[in-house]
Amino acid sequence: MQSIDLANPRPVVAVICDRISYFQHPVHAVPETYLRALHEAANVMPVLLPVSPEMLDLPTLLSTVDGVMLPGSPSNVAAERYQAEPLPEQTLKDIYRDETVFSLLPQVIEQGIPLLAICRGFQELNVFFGGTLNRAVHERPNALDHREGCHDRPLTCWYEDRHLVEIMPCGLLSTLTRAPHVSVNSLHHQGVSTLGQGLRIEALAPDGLIEAFTASDSPGLVLGLQWHPEMSLGHSPLAQQIFSHYGDACRQRQQFRSSLNFSGDNKNESIRPVAV
Ligand SMILES: N[C@@H](CCC(=O)NCCCC(=O)O)C(=O)O
């Protein structure tokens, strides 16, 4: 059992849930892989955020968390949110997650709360910034197959590296790795079609698909990744750097929140978190 360091509490990161069903009971859940990566590689404390907007009191949330994570999910953002034809009936959706994420993002981003968005979360973020999605990226001309494609094999196969991504110079990721190309896993059918306003491309797949972006004009860290760094921590220095960097941004936010609690206002502008 880890000793509790009361003098140095860890930052708190809210992880948005999926709404799934257990024997017809609605359940709000997050895969453990995201929680373990936050705990072990970012050194923050993950808490699950229910996908019921009516349960979420924004002022309470914004004053108690130091980061937000939008994890991956087999479900898909409703196409109506980017003015496209509805997805086929059999495509997995989660309107509860959509509703909750799109109600949270304006304040989370405006308040500079560090945001890490992975896979479905990356797609949500693109749509939030006015971008659109391609619902079958593997059907584009000369496209790679970005799907995991091994449902009949062990889970470890799903998260094997599938392709390289080119790291764009002068972006955030290029400060986290010197490598011009990094191998990544790939578990998605959908992807960016048009990039949202104010998003800066951080990485590209060999077939031109956008694989990572940051929101360069946002007050806090906003990083979206189409791949799953939480599943590559054992072999990818960039994955380790991403979570370490995110944890540092959350610690900055935590210090800022503590300064507000002590002073009751915003006297310590100097430590207001900035996009790192
Ligand atoms: N459904 C979307 C997003 C895919 C995604 O998030 N995959 C990860 C699911 C498994 C996990 O969370 O590890 C698409 O297909 O593009």
mmCIF file of C-alpha atoms and ligand atoms in Angstrom:
data_model
loop_
_atom_site.group_PDB
_atom_site.id
_atom_site.type_symbol
_atom_site.label_atom_id
_atom_site.label_comp_id
_atom_site.label_asym_id
_atom_site.label_seq_id
_atom_site.Cartn_x
_atom_site.Cartn_y
_atom_site.Cartn_z
ATOM 1 C CA MET A 1 0.000 0.000 0.000
ATOM 2 C CA GLN A 2 1.491 3.334 -1.042
ATOM 3 C CA SER A 3 2.224 5.652 1.885
ATOM 4 C CA ILE A 4 0.012 8.731 1.824
ATOM 5 C CA ASP A 5 2.001 11.968 1.511
ATOM 6 C CA LEU A 6 -0.419 14.452 3.046
ATOM 7 C CA ALA A 7 2.082 17.244 2.405
ATOM 8 C CA ASN A 8 2.074 16.596 -1.342
ATOM 9 C CA PRO A 9 -1.346 15.480 -2.502
ATOM 10 C CA ARG A 10 -1.430 14.393 -6.135
ATOM 11 C CA PRO A 11 -3.358 16.382 -8.721
ATOM 12 C CA VAL A 12 -6.877 15.108 -9.485
ATOM 13 C CA VAL A 13 -7.770 14.243 -13.092
ATOM 14 C CA ALA A 14 -11.390 13.680 -14.111
ATOM 15 C CA VAL A 15 -11.751 10.933 -16.723
ATOM 16 C CA ILE A 16 -14.979 11.048 -18.727
ATOM 17 C CA CYS A 17 -16.884 7.746 -18.710
ATOM 18 C CA ASP A 18 -18.683 5.773 -21.365
ATOM 19 C CA ARG A 19 -22.315 4.857 -20.692
ATOM 20 C CA ILE A 20 -22.629 1.124 -21.250
ATOM 21 C CA SER A 21 -25.054 -1.539 -20.116
ATOM 22 C CA TYR A 22 -24.645 -4.501 -17.717
ATOM 23 C CA PHE A 23 -27.701 -6.792 -17.919
ATOM 24 C CA GLN A 24 -29.792 -3.792 -18.992
ATOM 25 C CA HIS A 25 -28.444 -1.692 -16.117
ATOM 26 C CA PRO A 26 -26.881 1.613 -17.276
ATOM 27 C CA VAL A 27 -23.241 1.753 -16.162
ATOM 28 C CA HIS A 28 -20.694 4.572 -16.381
ATOM 29 C CA ALA A 29 -17.241 3.094 -16.973
ATOM 30 C CA VAL A 30 -13.629 3.747 -18.037
ATOM 31 C CA PRO A 31 -11.091 1.091 -19.141
ATOM 32 C CA GLU A 32 -8.455 0.589 -16.432
ATOM 33 C CA THR A 33 -5.622 1.182 -18.917
ATOM 34 C CA TYR A 34 -6.269 4.951 -18.891
ATOM 35 C CA LEU A 35 -6.511 5.077 -15.107
ATOM 36 C CA ARG A 36 -3.314 3.075 -14.618
ATOM 37 C CA ALA A 37 -1.392 5.283 -17.067
ATOM 38 C CA LEU A 38 -2.504 8.429 -15.227
ATOM 39 C CA HIS A 39 -1.573 6.913 -11.865
ATOM 40 C CA GLU A 40 1.778 5.400 -12.890
ATOM 41 C CA ALA A 41 3.078 7.626 -15.702
ATOM 42 C CA ALA A 42 1.544 11.020 -14.889
ATOM 43 C CA ASN A 43 1.548 10.570 -11.103
ATOM 44 C CA VAL A 44 -1.937 12.005 -10.744
ATOM 45 C CA MET A 45 -5.084 10.629 -9.107
ATOM 46 C CA PRO A 46 -7.763 9.662 -11.655
ATOM 47 C CA VAL A 47 -11.448 10.009 -10.768
ATOM 48 C CA LEU A 48 -14.320 8.874 -12.995
ATOM 49 C CA LEU A 49 -16.693 11.513 -14.325
ATOM 50 C CA PRO A 50 -20.299 10.306 -14.869
ATOM 51 C CA VAL A 51 -21.788 11.059 -18.281
ATOM 52 C CA SER A 52 -24.920 12.701 -16.988
ATOM 53 C CA PRO A 53 -24.768 16.470 -17.446
ATOM 54 C CA GLU A 54 -27.437 16.908 -14.790
ATOM 55 C CA MET A 55 -25.129 15.272 -12.233
ATOM 56 C CA LEU A 56 -22.219 17.563 -13.050
ATOM 57 C CA ASP A 57 -22.030 20.889 -11.277
ATOM 58 C CA LEU A 58 -19.509 22.811 -13.389
ATOM 59 C CA PRO A 59 -18.334 25.287 -10.702
ATOM 60 C CA THR A 60 -17.681 22.356 -8.355
ATOM 61 C CA LEU A 61 -15.862 20.427 -11.067
ATOM 62 C CA LEU A 62 -13.742 23.356 -12.220
ATOM 63 C CA SER A 63 -12.716 24.185 -8.670
ATOM 64 C CA THR A 64 -11.805 20.632 -7.699
ATOM 65 C CA VAL A 65 -9.949 19.081 -10.663
ATOM 66 C CA ASP A 66 -6.497 19.738 -12.057
ATOM 67 C CA GLY A 67 -6.988 17.962 -15.372
ATOM 68 C CA VAL A 68 -9.515 16.269 -17.643
ATOM 69 C CA MET A 69 -9.020 13.206 -19.846
ATOM 70 C CA LEU A 70 -11.224 12.146 -22.760
ATOM 71 C CA PRO A 71 -10.350 8.458 -23.259
ATOM 72 C CA GLY A 72 -10.905 6.221 -26.255
ATOM 73 C CA SER A 73 -14.076 4.268 -26.832
ATOM 74 C CA PRO A 74 -15.540 1.854 -29.390
ATOM 75 C CA SER A 75 -18.476 4.306 -29.585
ATOM 76 C CA ASN A 76 -18.560 7.196 -32.026
ATOM 77 C CA VAL A 77 -19.407 10.876 -31.915
ATOM 78 C CA ALA A 78 -22.892 11.478 -33.355
ATOM 79 C CA ALA A 79 -22.418 12.654 -36.959
ATOM 80 C CA GLU A 80 -25.122 15.279 -36.504
ATOM 81 C CA ARG A 81 -22.625 17.160 -34.303
ATOM 82 C CA TYR A 82 -20.558 17.941 -37.400
ATOM 83 C CA GLN A 83 -23.529 18.317 -39.750
ATOM 84 C CA ALA A 84 -22.978 14.957 -41.480
ATOM 85 C CA GLU A 85 -25.452 12.225 -42.361
ATOM 86 C CA PRO A 86 -26.320 10.106 -39.288
ATOM 87 C CA LEU A 87 -24.047 7.088 -38.766
ATOM 88 C CA PRO A 88 -25.507 3.693 -39.734
ATOM 89 C CA GLU A 89 -27.942 2.316 -37.147
ATOM 90 C CA GLN A 90 -25.604 -0.500 -36.118
ATOM 91 C CA THR A 91 -22.682 1.856 -35.439
ATOM 92 C CA LEU A 92 -21.999 2.153 -31.716
ATOM 93 C CA LYS A 93 -22.888 5.617 -30.354
ATOM 94 C CA ASP A 94 -22.979 7.183 -26.896
ATOM 95 C CA ILE A 95 -25.199 10.263 -26.852
ATOM 96 C CA TYR A 96 -24.703 10.582 -23.072
ATOM 97 C CA ARG A 97 -20.969 10.918 -23.483
ATOM 98 C CA ASP A 98 -21.404 13.323 -26.415
ATOM 99 C CA GLU A 99 -23.774 15.494 -24.394
ATOM 100 C CA THR A 100 -21.540 15.562 -21.340
ATOM 101 C CA VAL A 101 -18.266 16.208 -23.202
ATOM 102 C CA PHE A 102 -19.652 19.005 -25.338
ATOM 103 C CA SER A 103 -21.212 20.638 -22.273
ATOM 104 C CA LEU A 104 -17.933 20.518 -20.323
ATOM 105 C CA LEU A 105 -15.378 21.519 -22.961
ATOM 106 C CA PRO A 106 -16.099 25.271 -23.229
ATOM 107 C CA GLN A 107 -15.339 25.887 -19.540
ATOM 108 C CA VAL A 108 -12.579 23.275 -19.241
ATOM 109 C CA ILE A 109 -10.700 24.890 -22.122
ATOM 110 C CA GLU A 110 -11.473 28.484 -21.150
ATOM 111 C CA GLN A 111 -10.278 27.839 -17.584
ATOM 112 C CA GLY A 112 -7.014 26.355 -18.890
ATOM 113 C CA ILE A 113 -7.586 22.957 -17.279
ATOM 114 C CA PRO A 114 -5.065 20.565 -18.886
ATOM 115 C CA LEU A 115 -6.881 18.319 -21.348
ATOM 116 C CA LEU A 116 -5.602 15.019 -22.769
ATOM 117 C CA ALA A 117 -7.831 13.479 -25.456
ATOM 118 C CA ILE A 118 -7.173 9.998 -26.856
ATOM 119 C CA CYS A 119 -8.740 8.354 -29.915
ATOM 120 C CA ARG A 120 -12.467 8.979 -29.523
ATOM 121 C CA GLY A 121 -11.509 11.872 -27.285
ATOM 122 C CA PHE A 122 -9.274 13.246 -30.085
ATOM 123 C CA GLN A 123 -12.231 13.033 -32.467
ATOM 124 C CA GLU A 124 -14.558 14.745 -29.979
ATOM 125 C CA LEU A 125 -12.070 17.577 -29.599
ATOM 126 C CA ASN A 126 -11.782 18.035 -33.365
ATOM 127 C CA VAL A 127 -15.566 18.265 -33.667
ATOM 128 C CA PHE A 128 -15.735 20.671 -30.714
ATOM 129 C CA PHE A 129 -13.350 23.010 -32.549
ATOM 130 C CA GLY A 130 -15.559 22.875 -35.654
ATOM 131 C CA GLY A 131 -13.830 20.066 -37.515
ATOM 132 C CA THR A 132 -15.417 17.033 -39.178
ATOM 133 C CA LEU A 133 -14.746 13.294 -39.178
ATOM 134 C CA ASN A 134 -14.322 10.662 -41.858
ATOM 135 C CA ARG A 135 -16.288 7.613 -40.733
ATOM 136 C CA ALA A 136 -14.185 5.023 -42.579
ATOM 137 C CA VAL A 137 -10.636 6.319 -42.958
ATOM 138 C CA HIS A 138 -9.449 2.977 -44.348
ATOM 139 C CA GLU A 139 -11.675 3.502 -47.412
ATOM 140 C CA ARG A 140 -9.790 6.616 -48.563
ATOM 141 C CA PRO A 141 -7.578 6.174 -51.645
ATOM 142 C CA ASN A 142 -4.128 4.773 -50.722
ATOM 143 C CA ALA A 143 -5.152 4.691 -47.046
ATOM 144 C CA LEU A 144 -3.568 2.567 -44.362
ATOM 145 C CA ASP A 145 -5.943 0.313 -42.443
ATOM 146 C CA HIS A 146 -6.086 2.107 -39.079
ATOM 147 C CA ARG A 147 -8.359 -0.523 -37.490
ATOM 148 C CA GLU A 148 -6.993 -2.886 -34.855
ATOM 149 C CA GLY A 149 -8.113 -5.819 -37.014
ATOM 150 C CA CYS A 150 -7.314 -8.692 -34.677
ATOM 151 C CA HIS A 151 -10.411 -9.250 -32.557
ATOM 152 C CA ASP A 152 -9.787 -12.984 -32.751
ATOM 153 C CA ARG A 153 -6.350 -12.609 -31.178
ATOM 154 C CA PRO A 154 -5.097 -11.696 -27.669
ATOM 155 C CA LEU A 155 -5.629 -8.138 -26.460
ATOM 156 C CA THR A 156 -1.899 -7.455 -26.653
ATOM 157 C CA CYS A 157 -2.150 -7.782 -30.445
ATOM 158 C CA TRP A 158 -4.736 -4.995 -30.584
ATOM 159 C CA TYR A 159 -2.242 -2.490 -29.215
ATOM 160 C CA GLU A 160 0.827 -3.489 -31.201
ATOM 161 C CA ASP A 161 2.432 -0.646 -33.114
ATOM 162 C CA ARG A 162 0.822 -0.456 -36.550
ATOM 163 C CA HIS A 163 2.448 2.447 -38.374
ATOM 164 C CA LEU A 164 4.798 5.396 -38.101
ATOM 165 C CA VAL A 165 3.722 8.971 -37.517
ATOM 166 C CA GLU A 166 5.752 11.969 -38.599
ATOM 167 C CA ILE A 167 6.286 14.447 -35.760
ATOM 168 C CA MET A 168 5.766 18.004 -36.985
ATOM 169 C CA PRO A 169 8.665 20.389 -36.231
ATOM 170 C CA CYS A 170 8.098 23.291 -33.818
ATOM 171 C CA GLY A 171 5.078 21.668 -32.154
ATOM 172 C CA LEU A 172 4.625 20.370 -28.618
ATOM 173 C CA LEU A 173 5.428 16.743 -29.500
ATOM 174 C CA SER A 174 8.699 17.810 -31.116
ATOM 175 C CA THR A 175 9.732 19.119 -27.680
ATOM 176 C CA LEU A 176 8.952 15.725 -26.142
ATOM 177 C CA THR A 177 10.904 13.637 -28.663
ATOM 178 C CA ARG A 178 13.795 14.322 -31.024
ATOM 179 C CA ALA A 179 12.713 11.460 -33.255
ATOM 180 C CA PRO A 180 11.231 12.713 -36.552
ATOM 181 C CA HIS A 181 9.110 9.560 -36.775
ATOM 182 C CA VAL A 182 7.562 7.424 -34.012
ATOM 183 C CA SER A 183 5.754 4.056 -34.301
ATOM 184 C CA VAL A 184 2.263 3.999 -32.825
ATOM 185 C CA ASN A 185 -0.660 1.653 -32.362
ATOM 186 C CA SER A 186 -3.921 2.170 -34.208
ATOM 187 C CA LEU A 187 -7.465 1.199 -33.198
ATOM 188 C CA HIS A 188 -9.921 3.380 -35.049
ATOM 189 C CA HIS A 189 -12.323 3.425 -37.998
ATOM 190 C CA GLN A 190 -12.932 7.148 -37.943
ATOM 191 C CA GLY A 191 -10.511 10.048 -38.189
ATOM 192 C CA VAL A 192 -10.123 13.740 -38.913
ATOM 193 C CA SER A 193 -11.618 14.847 -42.215
ATOM 194 C CA THR A 194 -11.383 18.637 -41.765
ATOM 195 C CA LEU A 195 -9.327 20.004 -38.882
ATOM 196 C CA GLY A 196 -11.057 22.200 -36.309
ATOM 197 C CA GLN A 197 -10.317 25.934 -36.084
ATOM 198 C CA GLY A 198 -7.232 26.846 -34.065
ATOM 199 C CA LEU A 199 -5.886 23.290 -33.952
ATOM 200 C CA ARG A 200 -2.232 22.785 -34.821
ATOM 201 C CA ILE A 201 -1.166 19.510 -36.446
ATOM 202 C CA GLU A 202 1.399 17.692 -34.308
ATOM 203 C CA ALA A 203 1.708 14.365 -36.148
ATOM 204 C CA LEU A 204 0.741 12.816 -39.482
ATOM 205 C CA ALA A 205 0.369 9.181 -40.601
ATOM 206 C CA PRO A 206 2.120 8.073 -43.828
ATOM 207 C CA ASP A 207 -1.247 8.247 -45.645
ATOM 208 C CA GLY A 208 -1.713 11.874 -44.591
ATOM 209 C CA LEU A 209 -4.203 11.249 -41.789
ATOM 210 C CA ILE A 210 -3.868 13.724 -38.916
ATOM 211 C CA GLU A 211 -2.825 11.731 -35.828
ATOM 212 C CA ALA A 212 -2.250 14.454 -33.206
ATOM 213 C CA PHE A 213 -2.977 18.123 -32.612
ATOM 214 C CA THR A 214 -2.808 20.814 -29.978
ATOM 215 C CA ALA A 215 -5.083 23.810 -29.504
ATOM 216 C CA SER A 216 -2.370 26.424 -29.771
ATOM 217 C CA ASP A 217 -4.528 29.394 -28.702
ATOM 218 C CA SER A 218 -5.960 27.773 -25.569
ATOM 219 C CA PRO A 219 -4.790 29.053 -22.140
ATOM 220 C CA GLY A 220 -3.951 25.540 -20.935
ATOM 221 C CA LEU A 221 -2.560 22.343 -22.429
ATOM 222 C CA VAL A 222 -4.962 20.805 -24.964
ATOM 223 C CA LEU A 223 -3.427 17.711 -26.598
ATOM 224 C CA GLY A 224 -5.307 15.254 -28.817
ATOM 225 C CA LEU A 225 -3.871 11.930 -29.983
ATOM 226 C CA GLN A 226 -5.490 9.451 -32.353
ATOM 227 C CA TRP A 227 -3.232 6.660 -31.049
ATOM 228 C CA HIS A 228 -3.060 5.144 -27.553
ATOM 229 C CA PRO A 229 0.035 6.195 -25.610
ATOM 230 C CA GLU A 230 -1.441 4.602 -22.468
ATOM 231 C CA MET A 231 -0.863 1.211 -24.145
ATOM 232 C CA SER A 232 2.712 1.978 -25.249
ATOM 233 C CA LEU A 233 4.279 3.095 -21.971
ATOM 234 C CA GLY A 234 6.369 -0.064 -21.793
ATOM 235 C CA HIS A 235 8.281 0.646 -24.999
ATOM 236 C CA SER A 236 7.618 4.199 -26.211
ATOM 237 C CA PRO A 237 9.687 7.047 -24.747
ATOM 238 C CA LEU A 238 7.248 9.497 -26.354
ATOM 239 C CA ALA A 239 4.298 7.872 -24.591
ATOM 240 C CA GLN A 240 6.143 8.229 -21.287
ATOM 241 C CA GLN A 241 6.961 11.857 -22.078
ATOM 242 C CA ILE A 242 3.342 12.628 -22.994
ATOM 243 C CA PHE A 243 2.013 11.406 -19.653
ATOM 244 C CA SER A 244 4.851 12.998 -17.689
ATOM 245 C CA HIS A 245 4.252 16.323 -19.435
ATOM 246 C CA TYR A 246 0.524 16.071 -18.840
ATOM 247 C CA GLY A 247 1.102 15.316 -15.154
ATOM 248 C CA ASP A 248 3.346 18.391 -14.870
ATOM 249 C CA ALA A 249 0.635 20.564 -16.440
ATOM 250 C CA CYS A 250 -1.858 19.199 -13.893
ATOM 251 C CA ARG A 251 0.572 19.976 -11.061
ATOM 252 C CA GLN A 252 0.820 23.539 -12.318
ATOM 253 C CA ARG A 253 -2.967 23.762 -12.236
ATOM 254 C CA GLN A 254 -3.000 22.303 -8.746
ATOM 255 C CA GLN A 255 -0.570 24.996 -7.533
ATOM 256 C CA PHE A 256 -2.751 27.658 -9.141
ATOM 257 C CA ARG A 257 -5.860 26.295 -7.434
ATOM 258 C CA SER A 258 -4.037 26.167 -4.095
ATOM 259 C CA SER A 259 -2.970 29.792 -4.488
ATOM 260 C CA LEU A 260 -6.610 30.761 -5.056
ATOM 261 C CA ASN A 261 -7.722 28.808 -2.004
ATOM 262 C CA PHE A 262 -5.137 30.541 0.180
ATOM 263 C CA SER A 263 -5.653 34.036 -1.163
ATOM 264 C CA GLY A 264 -9.303 33.757 -2.184
ATOM 265 C CA ASP A 265 -8.537 35.571 -5.431
ATOM 266 C CA ASN A 266 -6.016 35.461 -8.185
ATOM 267 C CA LYS A 267 -3.067 37.345 -6.650
ATOM 268 C CA ASN A 268 -0.545 34.790 -7.897
ATOM 269 C CA GLU A 269 -0.966 35.448 -11.606
ATOM 270 C CA SER A 270 2.639 34.343 -11.990
ATOM 271 C CA ILE A 271 1.748 30.690 -11.500
ATOM 272 C CA ARG A 272 -1.453 30.706 -13.518
ATOM 273 C CA PRO A 273 -1.043 27.615 -15.694
ATOM 274 C CA VAL A 274 -0.033 28.325 -19.254
ATOM 275 C CA ALA A 275 -0.166 25.982 -22.229
ATOM 276 C CA VAL A 276 3.035 23.978 -21.748
HETATM 277 N N1 LIG B 1 -14.874 4.568 -32.219
HETATM 278 C C1 LIG B 1 -13.915 5.517 -32.768
HETATM 279 C C2 LIG B 1 -12.797 5.766 -31.765
HETATM 280 C C3 LIG B 1 -11.950 4.537 -31.577
HETATM 281 C C4 LIG B 1 -11.329 4.390 -30.195
HETATM 282 O O1 LIG B 1 -11.412 5.240 -29.329
HETATM 283 N N2 LIG B 1 -10.736 3.203 -29.997
HETATM 284 C C5 LIG B 1 -10.244 2.789 -28.723
HETATM 285 C C6 LIG B 1 -11.205 1.755 -28.136
HETATM 286 C C7 LIG B 1 -10.542 0.807 -27.188
HETATM 287 C C8 LIG B 1 -9.819 1.500 -26.044
HETATM 288 O O2 LIG B 1 -10.384 2.439 -25.448
HETATM 289 O O3 LIG B 1 -8.691 1.090 -25.761
HETATM 290 C C9 LIG B 1 -13.362 4.997 -34.087
HETATM 291 O O4 LIG B 1 -13.569 3.801 -34.377
HETATM 292 O O5 LIG B 1 -12.707 5.766 -34.796
#
